[in-house]
CSV table of C-alpha atoms in Angstrom, one decimal:
chain,number,residue,atom,x,y,z
A,258,UNK,CA,-12.1,11.6,-23.0
A,259,UNK,CA,-9.6,11.8,-21.1
A,260,UNK,CA,-7.5,9.1,-19.9
A,261,UNK,CA,-5.9,9.4,-16.3
A,262,UNK,CA,-3.0,8.7,-14.2
A,263,UNK,CA,-2.7,8.2,-10.8
A,264,UNK,CA,0.7,8.8,-8.4
A,265,UNK,CA,1.6,9.6,-5.0
A,266,UNK,CA,2.8,12.8,-4.2
A,267,UNK,CA,4.6,11.8,-1.0
A,268,UNK,CA,6.0,9.0,0.3
A,269,UNK,CA,2.8,6.8,-0.3
A,270,UNK,CA,0.1,6.2,1.5
A,271,UNK,CA,-1.7,8.5,0.8
A,272,UNK,CA,-5.5,7.1,0.2
A,273,UNK,CA,-4.7,6.3,-3.4
A,274,UNK,CA,-6.9,3.3,-3.2
A,275,UNK,CA,-10.0,5.1,-2.2
A,276,UNK,CA,-9.3,7.5,-5.1
A,277,UNK,CA,-8.6,4.9,-8.0
A,278,UNK,CA,-11.8,2.9,-6.7
A,279,UNK,CA,-13.5,5.9,-6.9
A,280,UNK,CA,-12.5,6.7,-10.3
A,281,UNK,CA,-12.7,3.2,-10.9
A,282,UNK,CA,-16.4,3.4,-11.6
A,283,UNK,CA,-16.1,5.9,-13.9
A,284,UNK,CA,-13.0,4.1,-15.8
A,285,UNK,CA,-13.3,1.3,-18.7
A,286,UNK,CA,-9.9,0.2,-17.9
A,287,UNK,CA,-7.4,0.0,-14.7
A,288,UNK,CA,-3.8,-0.5,-15.5
A,289,UNK,CA,-1.1,-0.9,-12.5
A,290,UNK,CA,2.2,0.0,-14.3
A,291,UNK,CA,5.0,-0.2,-12.0
A,292,UNK,CA,6.3,-1.6,-8.3
A,293,UNK,CA,4.6,-4.9,-7.2
A,294,UNK,CA,3.2,-6.2,-3.8
A,295,UNK,CA,4.9,-4.4,-1.7
A,296,UNK,CA,2.5,-1.6,-2.5
A,297,UNK,CA,-0.8,-1.9,-0.4
A,298,UNK,CA,-4.2,0.0,-1.1
A,299,UNK,CA,-7.2,-0.6,1.0
A,300,UNK,CA,-10.5,-0.3,-0.5
A,301,UNK,CA,-13.9,0.0,1.8
A,302,UNK,CA,-17.0,-0.9,-0.7
A,303,UNK,CA,-20.5,-0.9,0.5
A,304,UNK,CA,-19.2,-1.2,4.2
A,305,UNK,CA,-16.7,-4.6,2.7
A,306,UNK,CA,-13.0,-3.7,3.3
A,307,UNK,CA,-10.9,-5.2,0.3
A,308,UNK,CA,-6.9,-5.2,0.9
A,309,UNK,CA,-5.1,-5.3,-2.5
A,310,UNK,CA,-1.3,-5.7,-3.4
A,311,UNK,CA,-0.8,-6.4,-6.4
A,312,UNK,CA,-3.8,-6.5,-8.4
A,313,UNK,CA,-5.4,-3.1,-10.0
A,314,UNK,CA,-8.3,-1.7,-7.9
A,315,UNK,CA,-10.7,-1.6,-10.4
A,316,UNK,CA,-10.7,-5.9,-10.4
A,317,UNK,CA,-13.7,-5.2,-7.3
A,318,UNK,CA,-15.7,-3.6,-9.8
A,319,UNK,CA,-17.9,-6.1,-12.1
A,320,UNK,CA,-17.4,-4.9,-15.8
A,321,UNK,CA,-13.9,-3.3,-15.5
A,322,UNK,CA,-11.2,-4.6,-17.0
A,323,UNK,CA,-7.4,-4.7,-15.2
A,324,UNK,CA,-4.4,-4.8,-16.3
A,325,UNK,CA,-1.4,-5.5,-14.7
A,326,UNK,CA,1.5,-4.0,-16.8
A,327,UNK,CA,5.3,-4.5,-17.2
A,328,UNK,CA,6.2,-2.2,-15.6
A,329,UNK,CA,5.5,-3.9,-12.3
A,330,UNK,CA,7.7,-7.1,-11.1
A,331,UNK,CA,5.1,-9.7,-10.8
A,332,UNK,CA,5.0,-12.5,-7.9
A,333,UNK,CA,2.8,-15.6,-9.0
A,334,UNK,CA,2.1,-17.3,-5.9
A,335,UNK,CA,1.3,-13.7,-4.1
A,336,UNK,CA,-0.6,-12.9,-7.1
A,337,UNK,CA,-2.3,-16.6,-6.6
A,338,UNK,CA,-2.8,-15.9,-2.9
A,339,UNK,CA,-4.5,-12.5,-3.3
A,340,UNK,CA,-6.6,-13.9,-5.8
A,341,UNK,CA,-7.7,-16.3,-3.3
A,342,UNK,CA,-8.3,-13.9,-0.5
A,343,UNK,CA,-10.8,-11.8,-3.1
A,344,UNK,CA,-12.5,-14.9,-4.3
A,345,UNK,CA,-13.4,-15.8,-0.8
A,346,UNK,CA,-15.0,-11.7,-0.8
A,347,UNK,CA,-17.4,-12.9,-3.7
A,348,UNK,CA,-14.9,-11.3,-6.4
A,349,UNK,CA,-15.0,-13.4,-9.4
A,350,UNK,CA,-11.4,-12.9,-11.4
A,351,UNK,CA,-11.0,-14.8,-14.9
A,352,UNK,CA,-8.4,-14.1,-18.0
A,353,UNK,CA,-12.0,-12.0,-18.7
A,354,UNK,CA,-11.2,-8.6,-16.6
A,355,UNK,CA,-7.5,-9.6,-15.6
A,356,UNK,CA,-4.9,-9.4,-18.6
A,357,UNK,CA,-1.1,-9.4,-17.3
A,358,UNK,CA,1.5,-8.2,-19.9
A,359,UNK,CA,3.4,-11.4,-21.1
A,360,UNK,CA,6.8,-9.9,-20.8
A,361,UNK,CA,6.4,-9.0,-17.4
A,362,UNK,CA,9.5,-10.0,-14.9
A,363,UNK,CA,9.2,-12.7,-12.2
A,364,UNK,CA,9.9,-11.8,-8.7
A,365,UNK,CA,11.3,-15.7,-7.3
A,366,UNK,CA,11.6,-16.8,-3.9
A,367,UNK,CA,15.6,-16.5,-4.4
A,368,UNK,CA,14.8,-12.8,-4.8
A,369,UNK,CA,12.8,-12.6,-1.6
A,370,UNK,CA,15.6,-15.1,0.3
A,371,UNK,CA,18.1,-12.6,-1.1
A,372,UNK,CA,16.0,-8.9,-0.4
A,373,UNK,CA,15.7,-10.5,3.5
A,374,UNK,CA,19.6,-11.3,3.7
A,375,UNK,CA,20.6,-8.1,2.6
A,376,UNK,CA,18.0,-6.1,5.0
A,377,UNK,CA,19.4,-8.0,7.9
A,378,UNK,CA,23.5,-7.4,6.7
A,379,UNK,CA,22.9,-4.1,6.5
A,380,UNK,CA,21.7,-3.4,10.5
A,381,UNK,CA,21.6,0.5,11.2
A,382,UNK,CA,22.0,1.0,7.5
A,383,UNK,CA,19.2,-0.8,6.0
A,384,UNK,CA,16.4,0.9,3.7
A,385,UNK,CA,13.5,-0.3,5.1
A,386,UNK,CA,12.3,-2.4,2.2
A,387,UNK,CA,9.1,-4.6,2.5
A,388,UNK,CA,11.4,-7.6,2.4
A,389,UNK,CA,9.7,-9.2,-0.8
A,390,UNK,CA,11.9,-9.4,-3.3
A,391,UNK,CA,11.2,-6.3,-5.6
A,392,UNK,CA,14.5,-4.6,-5.4
A,393,UNK,CA,16.4,-8.0,-6.9
A,394,UNK,CA,14.3,-8.6,-9.0
A,395,UNK,CA,14.3,-5.0,-10.7
A,396,UNK,CA,18.1,-5.8,-10.8
A,397,UNK,CA,17.5,-8.7,-12.3
A,398,UNK,CA,15.6,-7.2,-15.3
A,399,UNK,CA,18.1,-4.6,-15.4
A,400,UNK,CA,21.0,-6.8,-15.8
A,401,UNK,CA,18.9,-8.6,-18.4
A,402,UNK,CA,18.6,-12.1,-16.0
A,403,UNK,CA,15.1,-12.2,-15.4
A,404,UNK,CA,12.8,-14.6,-16.1
A,405,UNK,CA,9.6,-13.4,-17.3
A,406,UNK,CA,6.4,-14.9,-17.7
A,407,UNK,CA,6.3,-15.6,-21.2
A,408,UNK,CA,8.9,-17.9,-20.3
A,409,UNK,CA,7.0,-20.4,-18.6
A,410,UNK,CA,5.2,-21.3,-21.7
A,411,UNK,CA,8.9,-22.9,-23.2
A,412,UNK,CA,10.2,-25.4,-20.8
A,413,UNK,CA,13.3,-25.9,-22.6
A,414,UNK,CA,14.3,-21.9,-23.0
A,415,UNK,CA,12.7,-21.3,-19.0
A,416,UNK,CA,16.1,-23.7,-18.1
A,417,UNK,CA,18.2,-22.0,-20.1
A,418,UNK,CA,17.3,-18.8,-18.6
A,419,UNK,CA,17.3,-20.1,-14.9
A,420,UNK,CA,20.9,-21.2,-15.8
A,421,UNK,CA,22.2,-18.0,-16.4
A,422,UNK,CA,20.4,-16.6,-13.8
A,423,UNK,CA,21.7,-19.2,-11.1
A,424,UNK,CA,25.2,-18.7,-12.1
A,425,UNK,CA,24.4,-15.1,-10.5
A,426,UNK,CA,22.5,-15.9,-8.0
A,427,UNK,CA,23.8,-18.9,-6.2
A,428,UNK,CA,27.3,-16.9,-6.0
A,429,UNK,CA,25.1,-13.8,-3.8
A,430,UNK,CA,23.6,-16.8,-1.7
A,431,UNK,CA,27.4,-18.5,-0.8
A,432,UNK,CA,28.1,-15.0,0.3
A,433,UNK,CA,24.9,-14.5,2.6
A,434,UNK,CA,25.4,-18.6,3.9
A,435,UNK,CA,22.1,-19.5,2.3
A,436,UNK,CA,21.8,-23.0,0.8
A,437,UNK,CA,22.3,-23.1,-3.2
A,438,UNK,CA,19.3,-23.8,-5.5
A,439,UNK,CA,19.4,-26.5,-7.9
A,440,UNK,CA,17.7,-25.0,-11.3
A,441,UNK,CA,16.1,-28.4,-11.9
A,442,UNK,CA,14.0,-28.0,-9.0
A,443,UNK,CA,13.1,-24.4,-9.2
A,444,UNK,CA,12.2,-24.7,-13.2
A,445,UNK,CA,9.8,-27.6,-11.7
A,446,UNK,CA,8.2,-25.7,-9.3
A,447,UNK,CA,7.7,-22.8,-11.8
A,448,UNK,CA,6.3,-24.8,-14.8
A,449,UNK,CA,4.0,-26.6,-11.5
A,450,UNK,CA,2.3,-22.8,-11.2
A,451,UNK,CA,2.4,-22.1,-14.9
A,452,UNK,CA,-1.2,-23.6,-16.2
A,453,UNK,CA,-2.7,-20.8,-12.9
A,454,UNK,CA,-0.9,-17.9,-14.5
A,455,UNK,CA,-0.5,-18.1,-18.0
A,456,UNK,CA,-4.1,-18.1,-19.0
A,457,UNK,CA,-3.7,-14.5,-17.9
A,458,UNK,CA,-0.9,-13.6,-19.8
A,459,UNK,CA,-1.6,-11.3,-23.2
A,460,UNK,CA,0.4,-8.5,-25.2
A,461,UNK,CA,-0.8,-5.7,-23.7
A,462,UNK,CA,0.4,-2.7,-25.2
A,463,UNK,CA,-1.8,-4.0,-27.9
A,464,UNK,CA,-4.6,-4.6,-25.8
A,465,UNK,CA,-4.3,-0.8,-25.1
A,466,UNK,CA,-4.0,0.5,-27.9
A,467,UNK,CA,-7.1,-1.1,-28.9
A,468,UNK,CA,-8.8,0.0,-26.2
A,469,UNK,CA,-7.5,4.2,-26.8
A,470,UNK,CA,-8.9,3.8,-30.1
A,471,UNK,CA,-11.8,2.2,-29.6
A,472,UNK,CA,-11.8,5.9,-26.9
A,473,UNK,CA,-12.7,3.7,-23.8
A,474,UNK,CA,-11.4,5.7,-20.6
A,475,UNK,CA,-8.0,4.2,-18.6
A,476,UNK,CA,-6.9,4.7,-15.5
A,477,UNK,CA,-3.5,4.2,-14.8
A,478,UNK,CA,-3.0,3.4,-10.8
A,479,UNK,CA,0.4,4.2,-9.7
A,480,UNK,CA,1.8,2.6,-6.4
A,481,UNK,CA,4.1,4.4,-3.2
A,482,UNK,CA,5.1,8.0,-4.2
A,483,UNK,CA,6.8,10.2,-6.0
A,484,UNK,CA,9.6,10.8,-2.8
A,485,UNK,CA,10.2,6.7,-3.2
A,486,UNK,CA,11.0,7.0,-6.8
A,487,UNK,CA,14.0,5.5,-7.8
A,488,UNK,CA,15.6,8.9,-9.4
A,489,UNK,CA,14.0,11.5,-8.1
A,490,UNK,CA,13.6,10.5,-4.0
A,491,UNK,CA,15.0,10.4,-1.1
A,492,UNK,CA,17.8,8.1,-3.1
A,493,UNK,CA,18.5,5.5,-1.2
A,494,UNK,CA,16.0,5.4,1.0
A,495,UNK,CA,13.6,4.8,-1.9
A,496,UNK,CA,11.8,1.8,-3.9
A,497,UNK,CA,13.6,0.2,-7.0
A,498,UNK,CA,11.1,1.6,-9.5
A,499,UNK,CA,9.9,4.9,-11.1
A,500,UNK,CA,6.6,5.6,-9.7
A,501,UNK,CA,6.2,9.4,-11.9
A,502,UNK,CA,3.1,9.3,-14.3
A,503,UNK,CA,6.1,9.1,-17.1
A,504,UNK,CA,6.5,5.7,-16.1
A,505,UNK,CA,2.8,4.9,-16.9
A,506,UNK,CA,3.5,5.1,-20.8
A,507,UNK,CA,7.0,2.8,-20.4
A,508,UNK,CA,5.3,0.5,-17.5
A,509,UNK,CA,2.3,-0.7,-19.9
A,510,UNK,CA,3.5,0.1,-23.3
A,511,UNK,CA,1.5,2.8,-24.4
A,512,UNK,CA,2.6,6.2,-25.6
A,513,UNK,CA,2.8,8.8,-23.3
A,514,UNK,CA,0.3,11.4,-25.7
A,515,UNK,CA,-2.3,9.1,-24.2
A,516,UNK,CA,-1.8,9.9,-20.7
A,517,UNK,CA,-4.5,13.1,-20.4
A,518,UNK,CA,-4.4,13.8,-16.8
A,519,UNK,CA,-2.0,13.6,-13.8
A,520,UNK,CA,-3.9,13.4,-10.8
A,521,UNK,CA,-1.9,13.4,-7.6
A,522,UNK,CA,-2.9,12.0,-4.6
A,523,UNK,CA,-1.7,14.0,-1.4
A,524,UNK,CA,-2.1,13.3,1.9
A,525,UNK,CA,-3.6,16.8,4.4
A,526,UNK,CA,-0.7,16.3,6.7
A,527,UNK,CA,2.6,13.8,5.7
A,528,UNK,CA,3.4,10.1,6.4
A,529,UNK,CA,6.3,8.0,5.5
A,530,UNK,CA,7.3,3.8,6.6
A,531,UNK,CA,10.5,2.8,7.3
A,532,UNK,CA,14.1,4.6,7.5
A,533,UNK,CA,15.0,7.7,5.2
A,534,UNK,CA,14.9,11.9,6.0
A,535,UNK,CA,11.3,13.1,7.0
A,536,UNK,CA,11.9,16.8,7.5
A,537,UNK,CA,8.5,17.7,9.3
A,538,UNK,CA,8.4,14.5,11.0
A,539,UNK,CA,6.7,15.1,14.7
A,540,UNK,CA,8.2,12.2,16.5
A,541,UNK,CA,6.2,13.9,19.4
A,542,UNK,CA,2.4,13.8,21.0
A,543,UNK,CA,1.4,15.6,17.4
A,544,UNK,CA,2.7,12.9,15.4
A,545,UNK,CA,1.0,10.2,17.8
A,546,UNK,CA,-1.9,11.9,17.5
A,547,UNK,CA,-2.3,12.2,13.6
A,548,UNK,CA,-0.9,8.4,13.9
A,549,UNK,CA,-3.8,7.3,16.0
A,550,UNK,CA,-6.5,9.3,14.0
A,551,UNK,CA,-5.2,8.6,10.7
A,552,UNK,CA,-4.6,4.8,11.7
A,553,UNK,CA,-1.5,4.9,9.8
A,554,UNK,CA,0.0,1.5,9.8
A,555,UNK,CA,0.8,0.2,6.3
A,556,UNK,CA,-1.1,-2.2,4.4
A,557,UNK,CA,1.2,-4.5,3.4
A,558,UNK,CA,3.4,-4.9,6.7
A,559,UNK,CA,1.5,-3.4,9.2
A,560,UNK,CA,4.3,-0.9,10.4
A,561,UNK,CA,3.3,2.2,11.9
A,562,UNK,CA,3.9,5.4,9.9
A,563,UNK,CA,5.9,8.2,10.8
A,564,UNK,CA,3.8,11.4,10.7
A,565,UNK,CA,4.2,15.0,10.4
A,566,UNK,CA,3.1,18.1,9.1
A,567,UNK,CA,2.0,19.1,5.8
A,568,UNK,CA,5.4,19.3,3.3
A,569,UNK,CA,4.6,22.0,0.9
A,570,UNK,CA,8.2,22.4,-0.6
A,571,UNK,CA,8.4,18.5,-1.4
A,572,UNK,CA,4.5,18.4,-2.5
A,573,UNK,CA,5.9,21.3,-5.2
A,574,UNK,CA,8.8,19.3,-6.4
A,575,UNK,CA,6.3,16.0,-6.5
A,576,UNK,CA,4.0,18.3,-8.7
A,577,UNK,CA,7.0,19.6,-10.8
A,578,UNK,CA,8.6,16.1,-11.7
A,579,UNK,CA,5.3,14.2,-12.1
A,580,UNK,CA,3.8,16.6,-14.4
A,581,UNK,CA,0.9,16.5,-11.8
A,582,UNK,CA,-2.3,18.3,-13.3
A,583,UNK,CA,-4.1,18.5,-9.7
A,584,UNK,CA,-4.1,16.8,-6.6
A,585,UNK,CA,-7.0,14.4,-4.6
A,586,UNK,CA,-6.8,16.0,-1.3
A,587,UNK,CA,-7.1,13.2,1.7
A,588,UNK,CA,-7.7,12.6,5.3
A,589,UNK,CA,-8.8,16.0,5.5
A,590,UNK,CA,-11.0,14.7,8.6
A,591,UNK,CA,-7.8,13.7,10.5
A,592,UNK,CA,-7.2,17.2,11.0
A,593,UNK,CA,-10.2,18.2,12.7
A,594,UNK,CA,-10.3,19.0,16.6
A,595,UNK,CA,-6.4,20.7,16.1
A,596,UNK,CA,-6.3,24.2,17.7
A,597,UNK,CA,-3.1,24.9,15.3
A,598,UNK,CA,-1.8,23.5,12.3
A,599,UNK,CA,1.7,24.3,10.5
A,600,UNK,CA,2.8,23.7,6.9
A,601,UNK,CA,6.0,23.8,5.7
A,602,UNK,CA,6.6,26.8,3.2
A,603,UNK,CA,10.4,26.3,3.2
A,604,UNK,CA,13.3,24.5,4.5
A,605,UNK,CA,17.0,25.9,5.8
A,606,UNK,CA,19.8,24.6,5.1
A,607,UNK,CA,23.3,25.7,6.6
A,608,UNK,CA,21.2,29.2,7.9
A,609,UNK,CA,20.2,29.7,3.8
A,610,UNK,CA,16.6,29.3,2.9
A,611,UNK,CA,15.9,26.9,0.2
A,612,UNK,CA,12.7,26.1,-1.7
A,613,UNK,CA,13.4,22.6,-3.0
A,614,UNK,CA,14.7,19.1,-1.5
A,615,UNK,CA,18.5,18.7,-1.9
A,616,UNK,CA,19.7,15.6,-4.0
A,617,UNK,CA,22.0,14.9,-1.3
A,618,UNK,CA,21.2,12.5,1.1
A,619,UNK,CA,23.2,14.5,3.4
A,620,UNK,CA,21.9,17.3,3.0
A,621,UNK,CA,18.4,16.0,3.1
A,622,UNK,CA,18.8,14.7,6.5
A,623,UNK,CA,19.9,18.5,7.9
A,624,UNK,CA,17.0,20.1,5.8
A,625,UNK,CA,15.2,22.7,8.9
A,626,UNK,CA,11.6,23.1,8.2
A,627,UNK,CA,10.2,26.5,7.9
A,628,UNK,CA,6.5,26.4,9.0
A,629,UNK,CA,3.4,29.1,8.5
A,630,UNK,CA,0.7,28.1,11.0
A,631,UNK,CA,-2.6,28.0,11.0
A,632,UNK,CA,-5.9,28.3,12.8
A,633,UNK,CA,-7.1,24.8,13.3
A,634,UNK,CA,-11.1,23.9,13.6
A,635,UNK,CA,-13.3,22.1,16.2
A,636,UNK,CA,-16.2,21.1,13.8
A,637,UNK,CA,-16.3,17.6,12.0
A,638,UNK,CA,-15.5,17.2,8.5
A,639,UNK,CA,-15.9,13.7,8.2
A,640,UNK,CA,-18.3,12.9,5.2
A,641,UNK,CA,-18.5,16.2,4.4
A,642,UNK,CA,-19.3,16.0,0.1
A,643,UNK,CA,-19.5,20.4,-0.6
A,644,UNK,CA,-18.0,23.2,0.2
A,645,UNK,CA,-21.0,24.0,2.4
A,646,UNK,CA,-20.2,21.8,4.9
A,647,UNK,CA,-16.5,22.7,5.5
A,648,UNK,CA,-15.7,25.1,8.2
A,649,UNK,CA,-14.3,28.2,7.4
A,650,UNK,CA,-10.9,27.7,8.5
A,651,UNK,CA,-10.8,24.1,7.0
A,652,UNK,CA,-11.3,26.0,3.3
A,653,UNK,CA,-8.9,28.8,4.0
A,654,UNK,CA,-6.4,25.7,4.8
A,655,UNK,CA,-7.1,24.1,1.7
A,656,UNK,CA,-6.5,27.3,-0.4
A,657,UNK,CA,-3.4,28.0,1.2
A,658,UNK,CA,-1.9,24.7,-0.2
A,659,UNK,CA,-2.9,25.4,-3.7
A,660,UNK,CA,-1.1,28.6,-3.6
A,661,UNK,CA,1.9,26.6,-1.9
A,662,UNK,CA,2.1,23.6,-3.6
A,663,UNK,CA,1.2,25.5,-7.8
A,664,UNK,CA,-1.5,23.0,-8.0
A,665,UNK,CA,-5.8,23.1,-7.8
A,666,UNK,CA,-7.2,20.5,-5.2
A,667,UNK,CA,-9.3,18.4,-8.0
A,668,UNK,CA,-10.9,16.4,-5.4
A,669,UNK,CA,-10.8,16.5,-1.6
A,670,UNK,CA,-11.7,13.3,0.6
A,671,UNK,CA,-12.9,13.6,4.3
A,672,UNK,CA,-13.5,9.6,5.2
A,673,UNK,CA,-12.2,6.7,4.2
A,674,UNK,CA,-15.9,5.8,2.2
A,675,UNK,CA,-15.8,6.2,-1.6
A,676,UNK,CA,-19.0,9.1,-1.6
A,677,UNK,CA,-17.2,11.1,0.6
A,678,UNK,CA,-15.7,13.3,-1.8
A,679,UNK,CA,-16.0,17.2,-2.7
A,680,UNK,CA,-15.5,17.2,-6.6
A,681,UNK,CA,-14.0,20.5,-7.8
A,682,UNK,CA,-13.0,19.0,-11.2
A,683,UNK,CA,-13.6,15.4,-12.8
A,684,UNK,CA,-10.0,14.3,-14.2
A,685,UNK,CA,-11.7,12.3,-17.0
A,686,UNK,CA,-13.4,15.4,-18.4
A,687,UNK,CA,-9.5,16.6,-18.8
């Protein structure tokens, strides 16, 4: 049986929540392996809407084990708030169905405050972060200053770690006119929350190894999208973690040989939240129509997403860098009723035709899309569950996308409802 890694192949917001939820009914374990509570997943289960930011999508499914891996940065307060919201919706969460890596780095209030101060000071040059402290927390991890979950179990060691952390952060806070932080007060706050989160801590790498040896089906759930990857995305307008499937191994403590199938979630058009280049953006009536029909607002921030035509160059690049085996094409129904559709098949840069997104931020901002036009369809695709339910022009659109991106469509989603899926290949069967 195959283990499946699910990643976004664009700039995030591709509809991963629904697809992961669909797959989680077939999995035994669901693992988050990067990012933090800056990633929003919306699930619709039997008419009930669940909005998740940090917890794996499997948490709403009884009998599934959810794991938050070491590649994630964890805000303990945000975790408890999210757990409380789900409890109000009848979702029971305990150490029996949720495990958190004991070596996971923590997001502290000082990280959020630094994130906000930096974005405010950047003015027009801001990245467009969610201001939730994700970037500063990853910085401290890389600099070996981070406070990890297991540190909360040892008050003396925690105190020593906080002294080193604040020696760095209090200098930064003076620069941004932020109040100095007292180590003892911060330690007290963390020790007060410790009994609520430590029961979930465990050696995740060991638990996953045991699960793999028992031939359990493991689903690795990515956040954001390939083009927000810290290395391969539209740098510097990216997130602070690796969003590719390769991070599923490092971010959970399991070897890469355990990743048998990589499913790239891909929207039938393109959206982006925040700043940064967007070659196929339609800042016009077309973009407005896509946004309204697709309800394009961020789950976490509520910010309106920028909308544009499908970018096959970008997705093809994501498939190569991410090792994507096949894609799940989502929000097909949003394109219903367009007389004409366009797909970017190449870029022009300084008069030359190119077939990749340049690494240079300056060049990324200057590329011009080369479009191929398609006849649209008037018949609704919403709720379709077989190819026979789709208009011929919609099928033609999908088949052409497969050719352009160099990967097959394994799944086709036609509405937010979990069962409205056309399945061509079950990822768990490899």
